Coordinates of C-alpha atoms and ligand atoms in Angstrom, one line a residue:
M28 CA -9.7 42.5 -71.7
F29 CA -10.7 38.9 -70.7
Y30 CA -11.3 36.4 -73.5
N31 CA -13.0 33.3 -72.7
N32 CA -14.7 30.7 -74.9
N33 CA -17.9 31.3 -73.2
L34 CA -17.8 35.0 -73.1
L35 CA -18.6 37.1 -76.1
V36 CA -16.4 40.1 -75.9
N37 CA -18.0 43.5 -76.4
E38 CA -18.9 43.3 -80.1
V39 CA -19.8 46.9 -80.4
V40 CA -16.4 48.2 -79.3
M41 CA -14.5 45.4 -81.1
S42 CA -16.3 44.9 -84.3
D43 CA -14.3 47.7 -86.0
F44 CA -11.5 46.3 -88.2
T45 CA -8.6 47.8 -86.2
R46 CA -5.1 46.6 -86.1
H47 CA -4.6 43.6 -83.7
A48 CA -8.3 43.7 -82.6
R49 CA -10.6 40.7 -82.6
T50 CA -14.2 40.2 -81.8
H51 CA -13.8 36.6 -80.9
T52 CA -11.2 34.1 -80.0
C53 CA -10.4 31.2 -82.3
G54 CA -12.2 28.8 -80.0
Q55 CA -15.5 30.7 -79.7
L56 CA -17.7 30.7 -82.7
R57 CA -20.6 28.2 -83.0
A58 CA -23.5 27.5 -85.4
A59 CA -25.6 30.0 -83.5
D60 CA -23.2 32.7 -84.5
E61 CA -24.1 32.2 -88.2
G62 CA -24.3 35.4 -90.1
K63 CA -22.3 37.5 -87.7
E64 CA -19.6 39.8 -89.0
V65 CA -16.5 38.9 -86.9
T66 CA -12.8 39.6 -86.8
L67 CA -10.4 36.9 -85.7
V68 CA -6.7 37.0 -85.2
G69 CA -4.5 34.0 -84.7
W70 CA -1.6 31.8 -85.8
V71 CA -1.8 30.1 -89.2
H72 CA -2.0 26.4 -88.1
R73 CA -2.6 24.9 -91.4
R74 CA -3.2 26.2 -94.9
R75 CA -4.9 24.3 -97.7
D76 CA -5.3 25.4 -101.3
H77 CA -8.5 24.0 -102.7
G78 CA -9.1 25.0 -106.3
G79 CA -9.4 28.7 -106.0
L80 CA -10.1 29.0 -102.3
V81 CA -7.5 28.9 -99.5
F82 CA -8.6 27.4 -96.2
V83 CA -6.6 28.5 -93.2
D84 CA -6.9 27.0 -89.8
L85 CA -6.5 29.9 -87.4
R86 CA -5.2 29.0 -84.0
D87 CA -4.9 30.6 -80.6
R88 CA -4.9 29.3 -77.1
F89 CA -8.6 28.9 -77.1
G90 CA -9.0 26.8 -80.3
V91 CA -8.9 26.7 -84.1
T92 CA -11.3 28.3 -86.5
Q93 CA -11.4 27.7 -90.3
V94 CA -11.1 30.9 -92.2
V95 CA -11.7 30.8 -96.0
L96 CA -9.8 33.2 -98.2
N97 CA -10.7 34.0 -101.8
P98 CA -7.6 34.9 -103.7
Q99 CA -9.7 35.7 -106.7
I100 CA -11.2 38.8 -105.1
D101 CA -8.3 41.1 -106.0
A102 CA -4.6 41.1 -106.5
A103 CA -4.0 41.9 -102.8
A104 CA -6.0 39.0 -101.5
H105 CA -4.2 36.7 -104.0
E106 CA -0.8 37.8 -102.8
L107 CA -1.8 37.6 -99.2
A108 CA -3.2 34.0 -99.5
H109 CA 0.0 32.8 -101.1
A110 CA 2.3 34.6 -98.8
L111 CA 0.8 32.9 -95.7
R112 CA 3.0 30.4 -94.0
A113 CA 2.7 28.3 -90.8
E114 CA 2.8 30.4 -87.7
F115 CA 2.3 33.8 -89.4
I116 CA -0.3 35.8 -87.5
L117 CA -3.3 36.6 -89.6
Q118 CA -6.2 38.9 -88.9
A119 CA -9.3 38.2 -90.9
R120 CA -12.7 39.9 -90.9
G121 CA -15.7 38.2 -92.4
K122 CA -19.0 36.5 -92.0
V123 CA -19.6 33.4 -90.1
S124 CA -21.2 30.7 -92.3
H125 CA -22.4 27.2 -91.5
R126 CA -20.1 24.7 -93.2
P127 CA -21.7 22.9 -96.2
A128 CA -23.2 19.5 -95.3
G129 CA -20.6 16.8 -95.2
T130 CA -17.8 19.2 -94.3
V131 CA -18.6 19.7 -90.6
N132 CA -15.6 18.8 -88.4
E133 CA -17.0 17.1 -85.3
K134 CA -13.5 17.0 -83.6
L135 CA -13.4 20.8 -83.4
D136 CA -15.6 22.9 -81.1
T137 CA -15.9 25.4 -84.0
G138 CA -16.2 22.7 -86.5
E139 CA -19.7 23.6 -87.6
I140 CA -18.8 27.0 -88.9
E141 CA -16.2 28.8 -91.1
V142 CA -15.5 32.5 -91.6
Y143 CA -15.4 33.8 -95.2
A144 CA -12.9 36.6 -95.0
D145 CA -13.7 39.8 -96.9
H146 CA -10.6 41.5 -95.4
A147 CA -7.4 40.0 -94.1
Q148 CA -3.9 41.1 -93.2
I149 CA -0.7 39.6 -91.9
I150 CA 0.0 41.0 -88.5
S151 CA 3.3 39.1 -87.9
Q152 CA 5.5 36.8 -89.9
S153 CA 7.3 33.7 -88.7
K154 CA 10.4 31.8 -89.7
T155 CA 9.9 28.1 -90.3
P156 CA 9.6 26.7 -86.8
P157 CA 12.0 24.1 -85.7
F158 CA 9.2 21.6 -85.2
V159 CA 5.6 21.4 -86.5
I160 CA 3.2 22.9 -84.0
E161 CA 0.9 19.8 -83.9
E162 CA -0.4 17.7 -81.0
G163 CA 0.9 14.5 -82.3
E164 CA 4.5 15.7 -82.9
T165 CA 7.2 14.9 -80.4
P166 CA 10.1 17.2 -80.8
S167 CA 13.2 16.3 -78.7
E168 CA 13.2 17.5 -75.1
A169 CA 16.2 19.8 -75.8
V170 CA 14.4 21.5 -78.7
K171 CA 11.2 21.7 -76.7
L172 CA 13.0 23.5 -73.9
K173 CA 14.9 25.8 -76.2
Y174 CA 11.8 26.9 -78.0
R175 CA 9.5 26.8 -75.0
Y176 CA 7.2 29.5 -76.5
L177 CA 6.6 27.4 -79.5
E178 CA 6.0 24.3 -77.4
M179 CA 3.5 26.4 -75.6
R180 CA 1.5 26.8 -78.8
R181 CA 1.0 23.1 -79.0
G182 CA -2.0 21.8 -77.0
P183 CA -0.5 19.9 -74.1
L184 CA 1.7 22.4 -72.4
A185 CA -1.0 25.2 -72.8
R186 CA -3.6 22.9 -71.3
A187 CA -1.2 22.0 -68.4
L188 CA -0.6 25.6 -67.7
E189 CA -4.3 26.4 -67.7
M190 CA -5.0 23.5 -65.4
R191 CA -2.2 24.7 -63.1
H192 CA -3.8 28.1 -63.0
R193 CA -7.2 26.6 -62.0
V194 CA -5.7 24.5 -59.3
C195 CA -3.9 27.6 -57.8
M196 CA -7.1 29.6 -58.1
A197 CA -9.1 26.8 -56.3
A198 CA -6.4 26.7 -53.6
R199 CA -6.5 30.4 -53.1
R200 CA -10.3 30.6 -52.9
Y201 CA -10.5 27.7 -50.5
L202 CA -7.8 29.0 -48.2
D203 CA -9.1 32.5 -48.3
A204 CA -12.6 31.3 -47.3
L205 CA -11.0 29.6 -44.3
G206 CA -9.4 32.8 -43.1
F207 CA -5.9 32.2 -44.4
L208 CA -3.8 35.2 -45.5
E209 CA -1.3 34.9 -48.3
V210 CA 1.8 36.6 -47.1
E211 CA 5.0 36.9 -49.1
T212 CA 8.2 36.0 -47.4
P213 CA 11.7 37.1 -48.5
M214 CA 13.6 35.5 -51.3
L215 CA 16.9 36.9 -50.1
T216 CA 17.3 35.4 -46.7
K217 CA 19.3 33.3 -44.4
S218 CA 20.0 29.6 -44.9
T219 CA 16.9 27.6 -44.0
P220 CA 16.9 24.1 -42.5
E221 CA 15.5 21.7 -45.1
G222 CA 18.8 19.9 -45.4
A223 CA 19.7 20.5 -49.0
R224 CA 22.4 22.8 -50.4
D225 CA 21.6 26.5 -50.6
F226 CA 21.7 28.7 -53.7
L227 CA 23.7 31.8 -52.5
A228 CA 23.5 35.4 -53.6
P229 CA 26.5 37.5 -52.7
S230 CA 25.8 40.8 -51.1
R231 CA 27.4 43.9 -52.7
L232 CA 26.6 46.1 -49.8
S233 CA 28.1 43.7 -47.2
P234 CA 31.2 42.4 -49.0
G235 CA 32.0 38.8 -48.2
K236 CA 28.5 38.1 -47.0
F237 CA 25.8 36.1 -48.7
F238 CA 22.1 35.8 -48.8
A239 CA 20.6 32.3 -49.3
L240 CA 17.6 31.7 -51.5
P241 CA 14.9 30.0 -49.4
Q242 CA 14.7 26.2 -49.4
S243 CA 11.3 26.9 -47.9
P244 CA 9.7 29.7 -46.0
Q245 CA 9.8 27.5 -42.8
L246 CA 11.2 30.0 -40.3
F247 CA 9.2 32.9 -41.6
K248 CA 6.0 31.1 -41.5
Q249 CA 6.6 30.2 -37.9
L250 CA 7.5 33.9 -37.2
L251 CA 4.2 34.8 -38.9
M252 CA 2.4 32.6 -36.3
V253 CA 4.3 34.3 -33.5
G254 CA 3.2 37.6 -35.0
G255 CA -0.5 36.5 -34.7
M256 CA -1.2 36.0 -38.4
D257 CA -3.0 32.8 -37.3
R258 CA -3.4 31.2 -40.7
Y259 CA -0.9 31.7 -43.4
F260 CA -0.4 30.3 -46.9
Q261 CA 1.8 31.2 -49.9
I262 CA 2.2 29.7 -53.4
V263 CA 5.9 30.1 -53.3
K264 CA 9.1 29.3 -55.2
C265 CA 11.6 27.4 -53.2
F266 CA 15.2 26.6 -54.2
R267 CA 17.3 23.6 -53.4
D268 CA 20.7 23.0 -55.0
E269 CA 20.6 19.3 -55.2
D270 CA 22.0 16.9 -57.6
L271 CA 19.0 16.5 -59.8
R272 CA 18.0 13.0 -59.2
A273 CA 14.9 11.7 -60.9
D274 CA 12.3 14.3 -61.5
R275 CA 13.4 17.4 -59.6
Q276 CA 13.9 21.0 -60.4
P277 CA 16.3 23.4 -58.6
E278 CA 13.5 25.8 -58.3
F279 CA 10.0 24.5 -57.6
T280 CA 6.7 25.7 -56.2
Q281 CA 5.1 24.8 -52.9
I282 CA 1.7 25.6 -51.5
D283 CA 3.0 26.5 -48.1
M284 CA 0.8 26.7 -45.0
E285 CA 0.9 27.3 -41.3
M286 CA -1.8 27.5 -38.7
S287 CA -2.0 28.5 -35.1
F288 CA -3.7 26.6 -32.3
V289 CA -4.2 23.3 -34.2
D290 CA -3.4 19.7 -33.8
E291 CA -2.5 17.1 -36.5
E292 CA -6.1 16.1 -37.0
E293 CA -7.1 19.7 -37.8
V294 CA -4.2 20.3 -40.2
R295 CA -5.2 17.1 -42.0
R296 CA -8.9 18.1 -42.3
V297 CA -7.9 21.4 -43.8
C298 CA -5.6 19.8 -46.2
E299 CA -8.1 17.2 -47.3
G300 CA -10.5 20.0 -48.1
L301 CA -7.8 21.8 -50.0
I302 CA -6.7 18.9 -52.1
G303 CA -10.4 18.1 -52.7
E304 CA -11.0 21.5 -54.2
M305 CA -7.9 21.3 -56.3
F306 CA -8.9 17.9 -57.7
M307 CA -12.4 19.2 -58.3
A308 CA -11.1 22.2 -60.2
A309 CA -8.8 20.3 -62.3
R310 CA -10.6 17.1 -63.1
A311 CA -14.0 17.4 -61.6
I312 CA -13.1 14.5 -59.3
K313 CA -14.7 14.2 -55.9
L314 CA -12.3 12.6 -53.5
D315 CA -13.3 10.4 -50.6
T316 CA -12.2 12.0 -47.4
P317 CA -10.8 11.7 -44.7
F318 CA -7.8 10.0 -46.2
P319 CA -6.6 6.8 -44.3
L320 CA -3.5 6.9 -42.1
I321 CA -0.6 4.5 -42.0
S322 CA 2.2 4.6 -39.6
Y323 CA 5.8 5.0 -40.8
A324 CA 6.7 1.6 -39.3
D325 CA 3.8 -0.1 -41.0
A326 CA 4.6 1.5 -44.4
M327 CA 8.2 0.4 -44.2
N328 CA 7.4 -3.1 -43.0
R329 CA 4.7 -3.7 -45.5
F330 CA 5.8 -1.8 -48.5
G331 CA 9.5 -1.0 -47.9
V332 CA 9.1 2.7 -48.4
D333 CA 7.7 5.7 -46.5
R334 CA 5.6 6.7 -49.4
P335 CA 3.7 3.5 -50.2
D336 CA 1.8 3.1 -53.4
L337 CA -1.4 1.3 -52.1
R338 CA -3.1 0.9 -55.5
F339 CA -1.9 -2.7 -55.4
G340 CA -1.0 -5.4 -52.9
M341 CA 2.2 -7.3 -53.1
E342 CA 3.1 -6.6 -49.5
L343 CA 6.5 -7.4 -48.0
A344 CA 6.8 -9.7 -45.0
G345 CA 9.7 -10.4 -42.6
V346 CA 10.5 -14.1 -42.4
S347 CA 13.7 -14.1 -40.4
A348 CA 12.4 -16.4 -37.7
L349 CA 11.4 -19.1 -40.3
A350 CA 14.5 -18.5 -42.4
A351 CA 16.6 -19.1 -39.3
Q352 CA 15.4 -22.7 -39.5
C353 CA 16.9 -23.4 -42.9
E354 CA 20.3 -24.5 -44.1
F355 CA 20.7 -21.9 -46.8
K356 CA 24.0 -20.2 -46.1
V357 CA 23.1 -16.8 -47.5
F358 CA 20.2 -16.5 -45.2
K359 CA 22.0 -17.9 -42.2
D360 CA 25.0 -15.5 -42.7
A361 CA 22.7 -12.5 -43.1
L362 CA 20.9 -13.3 -39.9
A363 CA 24.1 -14.0 -38.0
G364 CA 25.4 -10.6 -39.1
G365 CA 22.3 -8.9 -37.6
G366 CA 20.4 -8.7 -40.9
A367 CA 17.0 -9.8 -41.8
V368 CA 15.3 -11.9 -44.4
R369 CA 12.4 -10.3 -46.0
G370 CA 10.3 -11.3 -49.0
M371 CA 7.2 -10.9 -51.0
A372 CA 4.9 -12.9 -53.3
V373 CA 4.8 -12.0 -56.9
P374 CA 1.4 -13.0 -58.3
G375 CA 1.7 -15.4 -61.3
G376 CA 5.4 -15.3 -61.0
A377 CA 5.7 -19.1 -61.1
A378 CA 5.4 -18.7 -64.8
F379 CA 8.5 -16.6 -65.0
S380 CA 11.1 -18.0 -67.4
R381 CA 14.8 -18.4 -66.5
K382 CA 15.4 -15.1 -68.3
D383 CA 12.6 -13.3 -66.3
L384 CA 14.2 -14.5 -63.2
E385 CA 17.7 -13.4 -64.3
D386 CA 16.2 -10.0 -65.1
I387 CA 14.6 -9.3 -61.7
T388 CA 17.7 -10.7 -60.0
N389 CA 19.8 -8.1 -61.9
E390 CA 17.4 -5.4 -61.1
A391 CA 17.6 -6.3 -57.4
I392 CA 21.4 -6.2 -57.6
Q393 CA 21.3 -2.8 -59.3
L394 CA 19.0 -1.7 -56.5
G395 CA 21.8 -2.6 -54.0
A396 CA 21.0 -6.2 -53.1
K397 CA 23.7 -8.9 -53.1
G398 CA 21.4 -11.3 -54.8
L399 CA 17.8 -12.3 -55.0
A400 CA 16.6 -15.7 -53.8
W401 CA 13.4 -17.1 -55.3
I402 CA 11.1 -20.0 -54.8
K403 CA 8.2 -20.8 -57.2
V404 CA 5.0 -22.1 -55.7
T405 CA 3.5 -24.7 -58.1
G406 CA 0.5 -27.0 -57.8
E407 CA 3.0 -29.8 -57.0
G408 CA 5.0 -27.9 -54.4
Y409 CA 8.1 -25.7 -54.3
Q410 CA 10.5 -25.3 -57.2
S411 CA 13.8 -23.5 -56.6
P412 CA 17.5 -24.2 -56.5
I413 CA 17.4 -23.4 -52.7
A414 CA 14.3 -25.4 -51.9
K415 CA 16.5 -28.3 -50.7
F416 CA 17.8 -26.2 -47.8
F417 CA 14.4 -26.0 -46.3
Q418 CA 12.0 -28.4 -44.7
T419 CA 8.6 -28.4 -46.3
A420 CA 6.9 -27.2 -43.1
T421 CA 9.3 -24.1 -43.1
L422 CA 8.4 -23.4 -46.7
D423 CA 4.8 -23.7 -45.9
G424 CA 5.1 -21.2 -43.1
I425 CA 7.0 -18.8 -45.4
R426 CA 4.4 -19.2 -48.1
E427 CA 1.7 -18.3 -45.5
A428 CA 3.6 -15.4 -44.2
L429 CA 3.9 -14.0 -47.7
G430 CA 0.4 -14.9 -48.7
A431 CA 1.6 -16.8 -51.8
G432 CA -0.6 -19.2 -53.6
A433 CA 0.0 -21.8 -56.3
G434 CA 1.3 -20.0 -59.4
D435 CA 3.1 -17.3 -57.5
L436 CA 6.8 -16.6 -57.0
M437 CA 8.3 -15.8 -53.7
V438 CA 11.4 -13.6 -53.7
F439 CA 13.7 -12.8 -50.8
V440 CA 16.4 -10.4 -49.8
A441 CA 18.7 -11.3 -47.0
D442 CA 20.6 -8.2 -45.9
S443 CA 20.5 -5.3 -43.5
V444 CA 16.9 -4.3 -42.6
K445 CA 17.4 -1.0 -44.5
A446 CA 18.7 -2.7 -47.6
G447 CA 15.9 -5.2 -47.6
Y448 CA 13.3 -2.4 -47.5
A449 CA 15.1 -0.5 -50.2
V450 CA 15.4 -3.4 -52.6
L451 CA 12.1 -5.0 -52.1
G452 CA 10.2 -1.6 -52.0
A453 CA 11.6 -0.7 -55.4
L454 CA 11.2 -4.1 -56.9
R455 CA 7.6 -4.3 -55.7
L456 CA 6.9 -1.1 -57.7
S457 CA 8.6 -2.0 -60.8
L458 CA 7.1 -5.5 -60.8
G459 CA 3.7 -3.9 -60.0
H460 CA 4.1 -1.8 -63.2
R461 CA 5.4 -4.6 -65.3
L462 CA 2.7 -7.1 -64.3
G463 CA 0.0 -4.5 -64.9
L464 CA -1.2 -4.6 -61.2
I465 CA -1.6 -0.9 -61.0
D466 CA -4.8 0.7 -62.0
G467 CA -3.7 4.0 -63.6
A468 CA -7.2 5.5 -63.0
K469 CA -7.0 5.0 -59.3
L470 CA -6.2 7.8 -56.9
N471 CA -4.9 6.5 -53.6
F472 CA -4.2 9.0 -50.9
V473 CA -2.7 8.1 -47.6
W474 CA -1.3 10.0 -44.7
V475 CA 1.9 8.6 -43.4
V476 CA 2.3 9.4 -39.6
D477 CA 4.3 8.6 -36.6
F478 CA 7.7 9.2 -38.3
P479 CA 10.8 8.9 -36.2
L480 CA 11.9 12.3 -35.0
L481 CA 15.5 11.6 -35.6
E482 CA 17.7 9.5 -37.8
Y483 CA 21.2 8.5 -37.0
D484 CA 23.6 9.6 -39.7
E485 CA 26.5 7.1 -39.8
E486 CA 28.8 9.4 -41.7
E487 CA 28.4 12.4 -39.4
K488 CA 28.1 10.2 -36.3
R489 CA 25.2 12.2 -35.0
Y490 CA 21.4 12.4 -35.1
V491 CA 19.8 14.4 -37.9
A492 CA 16.2 15.5 -38.0
L493 CA 14.1 13.4 -40.3
H494 CA 11.8 16.4 -41.2
H495 CA 13.6 19.5 -39.9
P496 CA 14.7 20.6 -36.4
F497 CA 11.5 22.5 -35.7
T498 CA 9.2 19.5 -35.8
S499 CA 7.8 18.7 -32.4
P500 CA 8.3 15.3 -30.8
K501 CA 5.2 13.5 -29.6
L502 CA 4.6 14.8 -26.1
E503 CA 4.7 11.4 -24.5
D504 CA 8.1 10.8 -26.1
I505 CA 9.8 13.9 -24.7
A506 CA 11.5 12.1 -21.9
L507 CA 13.4 10.0 -24.5
F508 CA 15.5 13.0 -25.4
D509 CA 17.8 12.0 -22.5
T510 CA 17.6 8.3 -22.8
D511 CA 16.9 7.1 -26.3
P512 CA 16.5 9.8 -28.9
G513 CA 16.4 7.4 -31.8
K514 CA 13.1 6.0 -30.5
M515 CA 11.3 9.4 -30.4
R516 CA 8.4 9.9 -32.8
A517 CA 7.6 13.1 -34.5
R518 CA 4.3 15.0 -34.8
A519 CA 4.9 14.9 -38.5
Y520 CA 2.7 13.8 -41.4
D521 CA 3.2 13.3 -45.1
L522 CA 0.5 13.1 -47.7
V523 CA 1.2 10.4 -50.3
L524 CA -0.7 9.9 -53.5
N525 CA -0.1 6.8 -55.6
G526 CA 3.4 6.4 -54.1
S527 CA 4.5 10.0 -54.5
E528 CA 5.0 12.3 -51.5
I529 CA 2.9 15.3 -52.5
G530 CA 3.1 17.2 -49.1
G531 CA 4.7 17.0 -45.8
G532 CA 4.6 19.0 -42.5
S533 CA 4.4 18.8 -38.8
I534 CA 3.2 20.4 -35.6
R535 CA 6.1 22.5 -34.5
I536 CA 8.0 23.1 -31.4
H537 CA 6.9 26.3 -29.9
Q538 CA 8.6 26.2 -26.5
R539 CA 12.2 27.5 -26.2
E540 CA 13.2 24.7 -23.8
V541 CA 12.0 21.9 -26.1
Q542 CA 13.7 23.6 -29.1
D543 CA 16.9 23.7 -27.0
M544 CA 16.6 20.0 -26.2
M545 CA 16.1 19.3 -29.9
F546 CA 19.3 21.2 -30.8
R547 CA 21.2 19.3 -28.3
A548 CA 19.9 16.0 -29.6
L549 CA 21.1 17.1 -33.1
S550 CA 24.5 18.1 -31.6
I551 CA 23.8 21.7 -32.6
G552 CA 25.6 23.8 -29.9
P553 CA 24.2 26.9 -28.3
D554 CA 26.4 29.2 -30.3
E555 CA 25.5 27.5 -33.6
A556 CA 21.9 27.6 -32.7
R557 CA 22.1 31.3 -31.8
E558 CA 24.0 32.1 -34.9
K559 CA 21.7 30.2 -37.2
F560 CA 18.2 30.5 -35.7
G561 CA 18.7 33.0 -32.8
F562 CA 15.9 35.2 -34.2
L563 CA 13.4 32.3 -34.0
L564 CA 14.5 31.2 -30.5
E565 CA 14.1 34.8 -29.3
A566 CA 10.7 35.0 -30.9
F567 CA 9.7 32.0 -29.0
E568 CA 10.3 34.0 -25.8
F569 CA 7.5 36.4 -26.6
G570 CA 4.3 34.3 -26.4
A571 CA 4.6 31.8 -29.3
P572 CA 1.3 30.1 -30.1
P573 CA 1.3 26.3 -30.6
H574 CA 1.3 25.9 -34.4
G575 CA 1.7 23.5 -37.2
G576 CA 1.7 23.4 -41.0
I577 CA 2.6 21.7 -44.2
A578 CA 3.9 22.3 -47.7
F579 CA 2.5 20.7 -50.8
G580 CA 4.6 20.2 -54.0
L581 CA 2.5 22.0 -56.5
D582 CA 4.5 20.8 -59.5
R583 CA 4.2 17.2 -58.5
I584 CA 0.4 17.5 -57.9
C585 CA -0.1 19.2 -61.3
A586 CA 2.0 16.5 -63.0
I587 CA -0.2 13.8 -61.5
L588 CA -3.4 15.7 -62.4
T589 CA -2.4 16.0 -66.1
G590 CA -0.8 12.5 -66.2
A591 CA 2.5 14.1 -67.2
E592 CA 5.6 12.0 -67.1
S593 CA 7.7 14.8 -65.6
I594 CA 7.1 17.9 -63.6
R595 CA 8.9 19.8 -66.4
D596 CA 5.6 19.3 -68.4
V597 CA 3.7 21.5 -65.9
I598 CA 6.2 24.2 -65.5
A599 CA 6.2 27.2 -68.0
F600 CA 10.0 27.6 -68.2
P601 CA 11.6 24.5 -66.6
K602 CA 15.3 23.6 -66.3
T603 CA 17.0 20.6 -67.7
Q604 CA 18.1 17.6 -65.7
K605 CA 21.4 19.3 -65.3
G606 CA 19.7 22.4 -63.9
A607 CA 20.3 24.6 -67.0
C608 CA 17.8 26.8 -68.8
L609 CA 18.2 26.1 -72.5
L610 CA 16.0 29.0 -73.5
T611 CA 18.0 31.8 -71.8
D612 CA 21.3 29.8 -71.5
A613 CA 21.5 30.3 -67.8
P614 CA 23.5 29.9 -65.8
S615 CA 26.0 31.9 -67.7
E616 CA 29.3 33.8 -67.2
V617 CA 29.1 37.3 -65.8
A618 CA 31.2 40.3 -66.6
P619 CA 34.4 40.6 -64.5
R620 CA 33.1 44.0 -63.4
Q621 CA 30.1 42.3 -61.7
L622 CA 32.4 40.0 -59.9
K623 CA 34.6 42.8 -58.8
E624 CA 31.7 44.8 -57.4
L625 CA 30.7 41.8 -55.4
G626 CA 34.3 41.3 -54.2
L627 CA 34.3 37.8 -55.8
K628 CA 37.2 36.1 -57.6
R629 CA 36.8 33.2 -59.9
D630 CA 38.9 30.2 -59.1
L631 CA 38.1 27.2 -61.2
S632 CA 41.2 25.3 -60.3
Ligands
LIG9 N1 9.1 23.4 -44.7 C1 8.7 22.0 -45.0 C2 9.3 21.6 -46.4 O1 9.4 22.5 -47.2 C3 7.2 21.8 -44.9 C4 6.7 22.0 -43.6 O2 7.2 21.5 -42.6 O3 5.7 22.8 -43.5 O4 9.3 20.5 -46.7

């Protein structure tokens, strides 16, 4: 049976007062239903005694309806009305009446009517809940997670889950219409190459061997393309055993896609349509497409990050050449050590107090800077403890490079190029928020393209793939495999919304020889490649189509769509920051017998 606010359920079948049956949901009745005999069932939201009558707000996922009980009818009715407590489930049959003038509740969809019960029964009792099931209440995060099913009865989580459902349905409809097939890929599989730690599942039937839970269906979706499936998608759980920084979950959901015979442009067009449908379904927002592109290099130089928030300016600029002309030792030393001086203009920052300046300096230090140099631009000139080390013409040049005007503050980091990006990129964001420069209503989408293919890992002393080892280099860069692999660019693209990466993917390598070159560049020897990915390499020898794809982070997209602070708020049963489930108390010990069957021994030394 499908209940919906707009759908009258079959009243003939349902109007009988049977146990657990209802004719309408608690969000359905309107003034036009006046006079109807109805049966409702729902949770007791609130109960008010009003001189002889008891008013009950009956609640379900669809809404709240006011039911009026008359304890004076008979002893049973009296007993029932007084036994009712919050979160009991009550079933009530009665007539829909228009509320008396002056008592209409405009805030409620059902606020014009009430139901006078002539028959009612308690279907289920409830202990006193650990928090009041009200919208305004804010129970602690731990209590909300432990009693997730009660949290679900409050409005926000239920609405978020409903919205998530609509977003998924819109995605499925759209992709289906474009000829995509939703194909399930294994959850018990071999380690995949997304670079995080795997969750492992020991095999009982092959003692000493393990499955890995997929970090993504990457290899399988590529095999689906070799298998001629042509267009694949899956709304799929992925697992990454990472230290849970920021807002991450050990299991999360991707909208995963792969297409054959496409280039970057075609993938982007399909994705823009997909995101457009999802935003339309969730928020009735029509997006402007195509989304603009920004190169990785541009994003780093101008915003310090590879997922720039373009809702506001405050761009960074390199000023090393000008800084080289000054006498300020910190700048000179950084440049002599092969570093760079990079800065940005903070609008209105000339008005910052000493304390403000101390605060942002400390923030920069926490972000990894050795310090933060600053110069105020005032109507009279420059004001700063370091201004004396600069000629005015140099300061004018720097001001111009940063686009600073009178009233602004110029801040600088002198450090390695990487550290400069990291510190200023993060500082830009936090100042943008603090100074109210970010319009919360704006949706700013941008594709980041032209990523480097490889990144040098100083610790491991070898190149690692920036995306993953199956991402194709740009064809014109292939010769660099032998000469300068660090300079190679990838056929990869990330979709960024308001400074969050919401999706990323690439055109893949589909030729065995190129894949071999890639492994060589990553110092993955032939044996290791065969052992880890031999099945994919072999598949490439049987007519592999050119292909490419992407994966979107569904949780993050839904969090943005609902304005949620955390992806936890759009996941039915999320884990804590420490990766635990407070509701089921997982992870938990297992019986020694289970370990024995798996041939495992505990060693907590
Ligand atoms: N497998 C990649 C990921 O999970 C996405 C892709 O390249 O399609 O990040």
